[in-house]
mmCIF file of C-alpha atoms in Angstrom:
data_model
loop_
_atom_site.group_PDB
_atom_site.id
_atom_site.type_symbol
_atom_site.label_atom_id
_atom_site.label_comp_id
_atom_site.label_asym_id
_atom_site.label_seq_id
_atom_site.Cartn_x
_atom_site.Cartn_y
_atom_site.Cartn_z
ATOM 1 C CA MET W 1 212.960 -27.469 37.586
ATOM 2 C CA ALA W 2 211.232 -28.275 40.933
ATOM 3 C CA THR W 3 212.630 -31.310 42.775
ATOM 4 C CA VAL W 4 210.326 -33.910 44.442
ATOM 5 C CA ASN W 5 211.105 -32.517 47.812
ATOM 6 C CA ASP W 6 210.171 -28.906 46.612
ATOM 7 C CA LYS W 7 206.820 -30.220 45.177
ATOM 8 C CA LEU W 8 206.087 -32.138 48.294
ATOM 9 C CA ALA W 9 206.724 -29.060 50.568
ATOM 10 C CA ASP W 10 204.562 -26.932 48.256
ATOM 11 C CA ALA W 11 201.670 -29.294 48.404
ATOM 12 C CA GLU W 12 201.890 -29.718 52.223
ATOM 13 C CA VAL W 13 201.816 -25.754 52.655
ATOM 14 C CA ALA W 14 198.712 -25.538 50.360
ATOM 15 C CA HIS W 15 197.159 -28.438 52.228
ATOM 16 C CA ALA W 16 197.894 -26.774 55.554
ATOM 17 C CA VAL W 17 196.072 -23.593 54.222
ATOM 18 C CA SER W 18 192.915 -25.859 53.417
ATOM 19 C CA LEU W 19 193.161 -27.536 56.704
ATOM 20 C CA GLN W 20 192.686 -24.090 58.433
ATOM 21 C CA ARG W 21 189.167 -23.970 56.662
ATOM 22 C CA PHE W 22 188.343 -27.480 57.577
ATOM 23 C CA SER W 23 189.238 -26.697 61.189
ATOM 24 C CA ASN W 24 186.907 -23.755 60.940
ATOM 25 C CA GLY W 25 184.103 -26.081 59.961
ATOM 26 C CA VAL W 26 184.890 -28.499 62.898
ATOM 27 C CA VAL W 27 185.071 -25.565 65.350
ATOM 28 C CA GLN W 28 181.647 -24.142 64.108
ATOM 29 C CA ARG W 29 180.021 -27.450 64.557
ATOM 30 C CA MET W 30 181.603 -28.078 67.978
ATOM 31 C CA ILE W 31 180.495 -24.523 69.219
ATOM 32 C CA ALA W 32 177.055 -24.969 67.929
ATOM 33 C CA LEU W 33 176.674 -28.134 69.892
ATOM 34 C CA LEU W 34 177.464 -26.335 73.144
ATOM 35 C CA ASN W 35 175.402 -23.388 72.241
ATOM 36 C CA ARG W 36 172.470 -25.729 71.819
ATOM 37 C CA VAL W 37 172.411 -26.735 75.543
ATOM 38 C CA ASP W 38 172.796 -23.230 76.738
ATOM 39 C CA LYS W 39 169.121 -22.677 76.863
ATOM 40 C CA ASP W 40 168.763 -25.638 79.231
ATOM 41 C CA LEU W 41 171.794 -24.707 81.272
ATOM 42 C CA PHE W 42 170.651 -21.158 81.856
ATOM 43 C CA GLY W 43 167.087 -22.344 82.697
ATOM 44 C CA GLN W 44 168.325 -24.536 85.375
ATOM 45 C CA LEU W 45 170.863 -21.968 86.492
ATOM 46 C CA MET W 46 167.962 -19.348 87.162
ATOM 47 C CA GLU W 47 166.070 -22.061 88.878
ATOM 48 C CA ALA W 48 168.946 -22.809 91.225
ATOM 49 C CA ILE W 49 169.813 -19.305 91.981
ATOM 50 C CA GLU W 50 165.971 -18.388 92.715
ATOM 51 C CA GLN W 51 165.915 -21.272 95.158
ATOM 52 C CA MET W 52 168.584 -19.608 97.293
ATOM 53 C CA PRO W 53 167.579 -16.202 98.876
ATOM 54 C CA PRO W 54 170.634 -13.905 99.631
ATOM 55 C CA GLY W 55 170.403 -14.518 103.301
ATOM 56 C CA SER W 56 170.600 -18.439 102.825
ATOM 57 C CA PHE W 57 173.744 -18.428 100.774
ATOM 58 C CA THR W 58 176.329 -20.827 101.627
ATOM 59 C CA VAL W 59 178.892 -22.608 99.355
ATOM 60 C CA GLN W 60 177.585 -26.040 100.318
ATOM 61 C CA ARG W 61 173.998 -24.972 99.511
ATOM 62 C CA LEU W 62 175.167 -23.501 96.118
ATOM 63 C CA ASP W 63 177.015 -26.638 95.073
ATOM 64 C CA GLN W 64 174.004 -28.694 95.913
ATOM 65 C CA LEU W 65 171.644 -26.616 93.929
ATOM 66 C CA LEU W 66 173.964 -26.569 90.940
ATOM 67 C CA GLN W 67 173.977 -30.271 90.521
ATOM 68 C CA SER W 68 171.437 -30.198 87.803
ATOM 69 C CA VAL W 69 173.432 -27.482 85.935
ATOM 70 C CA GLN W 70 176.517 -29.582 86.287
ATOM 71 C CA LYS W 71 174.726 -32.587 84.819
ATOM 72 C CA ILE W 72 173.680 -30.608 81.859
ATOM 73 C CA ASN W 73 177.250 -29.248 81.268
ATOM 74 C CA ALA W 74 178.701 -32.774 81.619
ATOM 75 C CA GLN W 75 176.234 -34.004 79.013
ATOM 76 C CA ALA W 76 177.263 -31.087 76.613
ATOM 77 C CA TYR W 77 180.884 -31.991 76.852
ATOM 78 C CA GLN W 78 180.223 -35.773 76.492
ATOM 79 C CA ALA W 79 178.421 -34.901 73.164
ATOM 80 C CA LEU W 80 181.317 -32.751 72.180
ATOM 81 C CA ARG W 81 183.940 -35.518 72.791
ATOM 82 C CA ARG W 82 181.615 -38.020 70.851
ATOM 83 C CA GLU W 83 181.300 -35.659 67.809
ATOM 84 C CA LEU W 84 184.799 -34.584 67.911
ATOM 85 C CA ASP W 85 185.861 -38.119 67.998
ATOM 86 C CA ALA W 86 183.823 -39.050 64.905
ATOM 87 C CA GLU W 87 185.138 -36.027 63.044
ATOM 88 C CA MET W 88 188.712 -36.730 63.854
ATOM 89 C CA GLN W 89 188.460 -40.402 62.970
ATOM 90 C CA ALA W 90 187.150 -39.503 59.503
ATOM 91 C CA TYR W 91 189.737 -36.776 59.083
ATOM 92 C CA VAL W 92 192.766 -39.172 59.955
ATOM 93 C CA ALA W 93 191.405 -41.712 57.488
ATOM 94 C CA TYR W 94 191.463 -38.904 54.873
ATOM 95 C CA GLU W 95 194.823 -37.622 55.821
ATOM 96 C CA ALA W 96 196.353 -40.973 55.479
ATOM 97 C CA ASP W 97 194.934 -41.339 52.140
ATOM 98 C CA TYR W 98 195.971 -37.837 51.042
ATOM 99 C CA GLN W 99 199.578 -38.572 51.980
ATOM 100 C CA HIS W 100 199.465 -41.827 49.982
ATOM 101 C CA LYS W 101 198.010 -40.103 47.064
ATOM 102 C CA LEU W 102 200.532 -37.271 47.268
ATOM 103 C CA PHE W 103 203.387 -39.659 47.304
ATOM 104 C CA LEU W 104 201.942 -41.664 44.376
ATOM 105 C CA ASN W 105 201.458 -38.628 42.238
ATOM 106 C CA THR W 106 204.814 -36.824 43.011
ATOM 107 C CA ILE W 107 207.454 -39.559 43.280
ATOM 108 C CA PRO W 108 208.689 -40.540 39.739
ATOM 109 C CA GLU W 109 207.226 -43.853 38.553
ATOM 110 C CA PRO W 110 210.694 -45.446 37.880
ATOM 111 C CA VAL W 111 211.555 -44.780 41.681
ATOM 112 C CA GLN W 112 208.260 -46.545 42.613
ATOM 113 C CA VAL W 113 208.893 -49.543 40.550
ATOM 114 C CA VAL W 114 211.822 -50.178 42.799
ATOM 115 C CA VAL W 115 210.665 -48.853 46.090
ATOM 116 C CA PRO W 116 206.816 -48.929 46.244
ATOM 117 C CA VAL W 117 204.776 -46.359 48.328
ATOM 118 C CA ASN W 118 203.171 -47.990 51.424
ATOM 119 C CA SER W 119 199.921 -47.004 53.064
ATOM 120 C CA VAL W 120 199.108 -46.886 56.789
ATOM 121 C CA ASN W 121 196.019 -48.269 58.733
ATOM 122 C CA PRO W 122 193.932 -45.144 59.776
ATOM 123 C CA GLN W 123 192.519 -46.940 62.845
ATOM 124 C CA GLN W 124 195.802 -47.787 64.185
ATOM 125 C CA VAL W 125 197.191 -44.342 63.475
ATOM 126 C CA TYR W 126 194.172 -42.680 65.169
ATOM 127 C CA ALA W 127 194.471 -44.888 68.219
ATOM 128 C CA ALA W 128 198.042 -44.161 68.464
ATOM 129 C CA ALA W 129 197.623 -40.439 68.135
ATOM 130 C CA MET W 130 194.845 -40.485 70.801
ATOM 131 C CA ALA W 131 197.343 -42.064 73.209
ATOM 132 C CA ARG W 132 200.048 -39.431 72.510
ATOM 133 C CA PRO W 133 199.887 -36.170 74.539
ATOM 134 C CA PHE W 134 200.332 -32.830 72.975
ATOM 135 C CA GLN W 135 201.139 -29.835 75.097
ATOM 136 C CA GLY W 136 201.556 -32.402 78.007
ATOM 137 C CA LYS W 137 197.939 -33.810 77.866
ATOM 138 C CA LEU W 138 195.865 -36.205 75.855
ATOM 139 C CA LEU W 139 193.005 -34.783 73.808
ATOM 140 C CA SER W 140 190.441 -36.452 76.154
ATOM 141 C CA GLU W 141 192.128 -34.714 79.033
ATOM 142 C CA PHE W 142 191.885 -31.306 77.284
ATOM 143 C CA THR W 143 188.067 -31.810 76.814
ATOM 144 C CA LYS W 144 187.648 -32.952 80.455
ATOM 145 C CA ASP W 145 189.474 -29.785 81.543
ATOM 146 C CA LEU W 146 187.169 -27.581 79.455
ATOM 147 C CA GLU W 147 184.143 -29.160 81.051
ATOM 148 C CA ALA W 148 185.544 -28.677 84.537
ATOM 149 C CA SER W 149 186.691 -25.076 83.832
ATOM 150 C CA ARG W 150 183.246 -24.030 82.461
ATOM 151 C CA MET W 151 181.535 -25.241 85.743
ATOM 152 C CA THR W 152 184.173 -23.599 87.840
ATOM 153 C CA ARG W 153 183.539 -20.302 86.049
ATOM 154 C CA VAL W 154 179.870 -20.540 86.526
ATOM 155 C CA ARG W 155 180.031 -21.456 90.121
ATOM 156 C CA ASP W 156 182.548 -18.630 90.991
ATOM 157 C CA ALA W 157 180.581 -16.228 89.170
ATOM 158 C CA ILE W 158 177.460 -16.955 91.298
ATOM 159 C CA ARG W 159 179.547 -16.625 94.376
ATOM 160 C CA THR W 160 180.711 -13.319 93.400
ATOM 161 C CA GLY W 161 177.203 -12.317 92.556
ATOM 162 C CA PHE W 162 175.753 -13.209 95.869
ATOM 163 C CA VAL W 163 178.596 -11.537 97.698
ATOM 164 C CA GLU W 164 178.110 -8.299 95.741
ATOM 165 C CA GLY W 165 174.461 -8.331 96.096
ATOM 166 C CA GLU W 166 173.579 -8.739 92.312
ATOM 167 C CA THR W 167 170.193 -9.766 91.014
ATOM 168 C CA VAL W 168 169.555 -13.072 89.348
ATOM 169 C CA ASP W 169 169.189 -11.220 85.995
ATOM 170 C CA GLN W 170 172.528 -9.474 86.594
ATOM 171 C CA MET W 171 174.206 -12.875 87.466
ATOM 172 C CA ILE W 172 172.889 -14.598 84.394
ATOM 173 C CA ARG W 173 173.844 -11.665 82.113
ATOM 174 C CA ARG W 174 177.408 -11.665 83.428
ATOM 175 C CA ILE W 175 177.623 -15.392 82.717
ATOM 176 C CA ARG W 176 175.807 -15.596 79.543
ATOM 177 C CA GLY W 177 176.535 -12.168 78.107
ATOM 178 C CA SER W 178 174.279 -9.608 76.476
ATOM 179 C CA ARG W 179 172.141 -10.223 73.341
ATOM 180 C CA THR W 180 173.080 -6.809 71.827
ATOM 181 C CA ALA W 181 176.772 -8.123 72.028
ATOM 182 C CA GLY W 182 175.955 -11.585 70.611
ATOM 183 C CA TYR W 183 176.750 -13.018 73.944
ATOM 184 C CA ALA W 184 180.361 -12.463 73.322
ATOM 185 C CA ASP W 185 180.684 -10.426 76.317
ATOM 186 C CA GLY W 186 179.831 -13.151 78.720
ATOM 187 C CA LEU W 187 182.103 -15.283 80.802
ATOM 188 C CA LEU W 188 181.187 -18.348 78.859
ATOM 189 C CA GLU W 189 182.773 -16.899 75.767
ATOM 190 C CA ILE W 190 186.106 -17.631 77.326
ATOM 191 C CA ASP W 191 185.047 -21.422 77.283
ATOM 192 C CA ARG W 192 183.974 -21.167 73.548
ATOM 193 C CA ARG W 193 187.526 -19.656 72.599
ATOM 194 C CA ASN W 194 189.118 -22.394 74.592
ATOM 195 C CA ALA W 195 187.176 -24.974 72.908
ATOM 196 C CA GLU W 196 188.012 -23.403 69.487
ATOM 197 C CA ALA W 197 191.731 -23.543 70.352
ATOM 198 C CA ILE W 198 191.750 -27.137 71.523
ATOM 199 C CA VAL W 199 189.738 -28.149 68.277
ATOM 200 C CA ARG W 200 192.237 -26.482 66.107
ATOM 201 C CA THR W 201 195.222 -27.757 67.833
ATOM 202 C CA SER W 202 193.722 -31.377 67.816
ATOM 203 C CA VAL W 203 193.338 -31.171 63.959
ATOM 204 C CA ASN W 204 197.149 -30.133 63.661
ATOM 205 C CA HIS W 205 198.254 -32.811 66.038
ATOM 206 C CA LEU W 206 196.377 -35.564 64.295
ATOM 207 C CA SER W 207 197.573 -34.175 60.896
ATOM 208 C CA ASN W 208 201.303 -34.295 61.749
ATOM 209 C CA PHE W 209 200.896 -37.608 63.857
ATOM 210 C CA THR W 210 199.434 -39.231 60.778
ATOM 211 C CA ARG W 211 202.296 -37.741 58.559
ATOM 212 C CA GLN W 212 204.863 -39.223 60.945
ATOM 213 C CA ALA W 213 203.255 -42.556 60.837
ATOM 214 C CA PHE W 214 203.132 -42.505 57.056
ATOM 215 C CA TYR W 215 206.754 -41.413 56.781
ATOM 216 C CA ALA W 216 207.732 -44.249 59.197
ATOM 217 C CA GLU W 217 205.818 -46.754 56.975
ATOM 218 C CA ASN W 218 207.743 -45.559 54.003
ATOM 219 C CA ASP W 219 211.230 -45.329 55.564
ATOM 220 C CA ASP W 220 212.834 -46.831 52.429
ATOM 221 C CA LEU W 221 211.942 -43.508 50.750
ATOM 222 C CA VAL W 222 211.823 -40.978 53.536
ATOM 223 C CA ASP W 223 215.149 -39.926 54.803
ATOM 224 C CA GLU W 224 214.078 -37.233 57.307
ATOM 225 C CA TRP W 225 211.225 -34.916 58.017
ATOM 226 C CA GLN W 226 211.231 -31.095 57.724
ATOM 227 C CA PHE W 227 209.560 -28.657 60.086
ATOM 228 C CA LEU W 228 207.738 -25.822 58.200
ATOM 229 C CA ALA W 229 206.382 -22.814 59.921
ATOM 230 C CA THR W 230 205.208 -21.097 56.739
ATOM 231 C CA LEU W 231 201.932 -20.286 58.155
ATOM 232 C CA ASP W 232 203.064 -19.641 61.717
ATOM 233 C CA GLY W 233 206.697 -18.401 61.271
ATOM 234 C CA ARG W 234 206.180 -14.836 62.573
ATOM 235 C CA THR W 235 203.744 -15.740 65.345
ATOM 236 C CA THR W 236 205.981 -17.439 67.707
ATOM 237 C CA ILE W 237 209.659 -17.590 68.248
ATOM 238 C CA THR W 238 209.746 -21.175 68.794
ATOM 239 C CA CYS W 239 208.318 -22.136 65.372
ATOM 240 C CA ALA W 240 210.260 -19.451 63.586
ATOM 241 C CA SER W 241 213.583 -20.937 64.929
ATOM 242 C CA LEU W 242 212.626 -24.520 63.953
ATOM 243 C CA SER W 243 211.236 -23.670 60.548
ATOM 244 C CA GLY W 244 213.435 -25.354 57.803
ATOM 245 C CA LYS W 245 215.348 -27.808 60.097
ATOM 246 C CA THR W 246 215.079 -31.571 59.526
ATOM 247 C CA PHE W 247 214.714 -34.353 62.084
ATOM 248 C CA PRO W 248 214.685 -38.251 62.008
ATOM 249 C CA VAL W 249 211.276 -39.640 61.313
ATOM 250 C CA GLY W 250 209.315 -39.988 64.638
ATOM 251 C CA LYS W 251 211.828 -37.771 66.548
ATOM 252 C CA GLY W 252 212.380 -34.079 66.999
ATOM 253 C CA PRO W 253 209.879 -31.289 68.085
ATOM 254 C CA GLN W 254 206.973 -32.000 66.141
ATOM 255 C CA PRO W 255 203.982 -29.712 65.409
ATOM 256 C CA PRO W 256 202.000 -28.501 67.209
ATOM 257 C CA ARG W 257 204.515 -26.723 69.467
ATOM 258 C CA HIS W 258 201.725 -24.522 71.002
ATOM 259 C CA ILE W 259 198.058 -24.169 71.292
ATOM 260 C CA ASN W 260 196.650 -22.855 67.960
ATOM 261 C CA CYS W 261 200.022 -23.785 66.274
ATOM 262 C CA ARG W 262 199.661 -23.840 62.457
ATOM 263 C CA SER W 263 203.190 -25.186 61.585
ATOM 264 C CA THR W 264 203.327 -28.340 59.604
ATOM 265 C CA SER W 265 205.892 -30.855 58.129
ATOM 266 C CA THR W 266 207.078 -32.233 54.958
ATOM 267 C CA PRO W 267 209.027 -35.422 54.024
ATOM 268 C CA VAL W 268 212.592 -35.278 52.770
ATOM 269 C CA ILE W 269 212.806 -37.984 50.182
ATOM 270 C CA LYS W 270 216.149 -39.727 49.862
ATOM 271 C CA SER W 271 218.205 -39.032 46.608
ATOM 272 C CA TRP W 272 218.276 -41.646 43.863
ATOM 273 C CA GLU W 273 221.829 -42.589 45.013
ATOM 274 C CA GLN W 274 220.661 -43.078 48.516
ATOM 275 C CA LEU W 275 217.998 -45.444 47.268
ATOM 276 C CA GLY W 276 220.599 -47.491 45.308
ATOM 277 C CA LEU W 277 219.222 -46.654 41.959
ATOM 278 C CA THR W 278 221.366 -46.766 38.877
ATOM 279 C CA LYS W 279 221.459 -44.349 35.915
ATOM 280 C CA GLU W 280 220.381 -46.928 33.815
ATOM 281 C CA GLU W 281 217.163 -47.425 35.931
ATOM 282 C CA ILE W 282 216.196 -43.743 35.815
ATOM 283 C CA GLY W 283 216.308 -41.013 33.251
ATOM 284 C CA LYS W 284 218.316 -37.729 33.727
ATOM 285 C CA GLY W 285 215.067 -35.901 34.747
ATOM 286 C CA THR W 286 214.387 -38.329 37.531
ATOM 287 C CA GLN W 287 217.902 -37.950 38.668
ATOM 288 C CA ALA W 288 217.602 -34.159 38.830
ATOM 289 C CA SER W 289 214.302 -34.249 40.630
ATOM 290 C CA MET W 290 215.598 -36.793 43.195
ATOM 291 C CA ASP W 291 218.608 -35.066 44.352
ATOM 292 C CA GLY W 292 217.755 -35.450 48.096
ATOM 293 C CA TYR W 293 218.126 -31.761 48.990
ATOM 294 C CA VAL W 294 215.643 -30.348 51.519
ATOM 295 C CA ALA W 295 212.966 -27.591 50.178
ATOM 296 C CA ASP W 296 213.658 -24.051 50.771
ATOM 297 C CA ASP W 297 212.227 -22.499 53.855
ATOM 298 C CA VAL W 298 210.195 -19.713 52.686
ATOM 299 C CA THR W 299 207.975 -17.091 54.269
ATOM 300 C CA TYR W 300 204.310 -17.249 53.666
ATOM 301 C CA SER W 301 204.455 -13.952 51.633
ATOM 302 C CA ASP W 302 207.050 -15.482 49.120
ATOM 303 C CA TRP W 303 205.162 -18.821 49.066
ATOM 304 C CA LEU W 304 201.982 -17.175 48.179
ATOM 305 C CA ARG W 305 203.595 -14.797 45.674
ATOM 306 C CA ASN W 306 204.558 -17.683 43.441
ATOM 307 C CA LYS W 307 200.795 -18.852 43.186
ATOM 308 C CA PRO W 308 198.529 -17.991 40.384
ATOM 309 C CA ALA W 309 196.294 -14.892 40.869
ATOM 310 C CA GLU W 310 193.189 -17.232 41.141
ATOM 311 C CA PHE W 311 194.823 -19.130 44.202
ATOM 312 C CA GLN W 312 195.888 -15.834 45.746
ATOM 313 C CA ASP W 313 192.383 -14.433 45.316
ATOM 314 C CA GLU W 314 190.786 -17.566 46.923
ATOM 315 C CA VAL W 315 193.097 -17.379 49.948
ATOM 316 C CA LEU W 316 193.063 -13.466 50.386
ATOM 317 C CA GLY W 317 189.936 -12.543 48.761
ATOM 318 C CA ALA W 318 189.787 -10.554 45.513
ATOM 319 C CA THR W 319 190.447 -7.052 46.960
ATOM 320 C CA ARG W 320 193.236 -8.076 49.133
ATOM 321 C CA GLY W 321 194.601 -10.384 46.565
ATOM 322 C CA LYS W 322 195.034 -7.574 44.015
ATOM 323 C CA LEU W 323 196.669 -5.319 46.700
ATOM 324 C CA PHE W 324 199.049 -7.992 47.370
ATOM 325 C CA ARG W 325 199.995 -8.499 43.557
ATOM 326 C CA ASP W 326 200.315 -4.588 43.416
ATOM 327 C CA GLY W 327 202.715 -4.612 46.417
ATOM 328 C CA LYS W 328 200.350 -2.501 48.414
ATOM 329 C CA VAL W 329 199.807 -4.947 51.231
ATOM 330 C CA ASP W 330 202.363 -7.167 53.263
ATOM 331 C CA ILE W 331 201.245 -10.563 53.958
ATOM 332 C CA ASP W 332 203.789 -11.629 56.525
ATOM 333 C CA LYS W 333 201.720 -14.548 57.771
ATOM 334 C CA PHE W 334 198.681 -16.569 57.199
ATOM 335 C CA THR W 335 195.503 -14.926 58.233
ATOM 336 C CA ASN W 336 192.682 -17.078 59.003
ATOM 337 C CA ASP W 337 189.286 -16.040 57.694
ATOM 338 C CA LYS W 338 187.190 -17.960 60.000
ATOM 339 C CA GLY W 339 184.025 -17.422 57.834
ATOM 340 C CA LYS W 340 185.468 -19.589 55.307
ATOM 341 C CA VAL W 341 184.783 -23.268 56.121
ATOM 342 C CA TYR W 342 185.366 -26.708 54.399
ATOM 343 C CA THR W 343 183.631 -29.903 55.200
ATOM 344 C CA LEU W 344 185.791 -33.050 54.866
ATOM 345 C CA ASP W 345 184.351 -33.517 51.319
ATOM 346 C CA GLN W 346 185.114 -30.020 50.311
ATOM 347 C CA LEU W 347 188.746 -30.432 51.858
ATOM 348 C CA LYS W 348 188.974 -33.517 49.425
ATOM 349 C CA ALA W 349 187.817 -31.634 46.523
ATOM 350 C CA ARG W 350 190.090 -28.792 47.222
ATOM 351 C CA ASP W 351 193.128 -31.197 47.556
ATOM 352 C CA GLU W 352 192.290 -32.969 44.242
ATOM 353 C CA ASP W 353 192.005 -29.547 42.529
ATOM 354 C CA LEU W 354 195.492 -28.478 43.713
ATOM 355 C CA PHE W 355 196.831 -31.826 42.459
ATOM 356 C CA GLU W 356 195.432 -30.996 38.948
ATOM 357 C CA ARG W 357 196.673 -27.518 38.923
ATOM 358 C CA ALA W 358 200.187 -28.745 39.968
ATOM 359 C CA GLY W 359 200.112 -31.218 37.103
ATOM 360 C CA VAL W 360 200.455 -34.223 39.490
ATOM 361 C CA ALA W 361 196.996 -35.770 39.152
ATOM 362 C CA ALA W 362 196.827 -39.504 38.802
#
């Protein structure tokens, strides 16, 4: 019989898988926003370069001519920050609701009669999360760095182009990339990848921060929290070494531990004895499920192997799912299919479906 802590850990890993697809969707929308301004940016860039014949090149003159380009670049990242802020506020509100619903549906009713499950204020959680650095910086600082580094990359590429005697078209092509390669060979592709990494890491940061806030609000129920690197265990030594370990709520090395980290957390619910419950208040089934032991630290492969074929196919794809069940392919870590995306509404529907499959629907 699975304990409450086992059920919670299993649900959190499944939720983390779905979050990867939600992140995919956020990334697509943010990159599309940046791409939309590229036409204007490159138009201004060509105009600036054409106004400066090779013989008149100076760094000061270049910086003066690039002011219009810098303005467009700044507007693009201002729009990104605004849109990302709206997306993340909505996500935190959902994550707080998800954790609340997960507790309500997993912790036995006799326990909740004595120790009710509390909710958190999403607005307060979001404000606190945005004021807390991850990887040494605030989210707002990361996006400002992205803006500055993109402009620096453009400026340096043009300087190099003039020194090496490149034509205007050659400079633009080196910065933007070629159409045949889908512009993936341009210098600005670096900035797209950097933006993608920051967006993904932001989702994980807000996810785990919201959980910690929720655990703290329910410290009568929650004993500790457990680090789970099920999706990230073999990617980094740091996460692998932490996986399965427990820490006091609000303390310890919380995910994300690195850029693009996919590690997550799960609560460790107190035993019925720690909660001060008596055998008369709860039945034997509740006693067994509320033993207080932490969930097993499992690999992604072992976790996925215990899921229904339908779930495996949804995560891996039908062909790879069958190969996995037949033992012909090793799935040692989660592989994100970036083509699969969830909106926030789809994430909600997915989580509700998982609740029903687990038999814990309200």
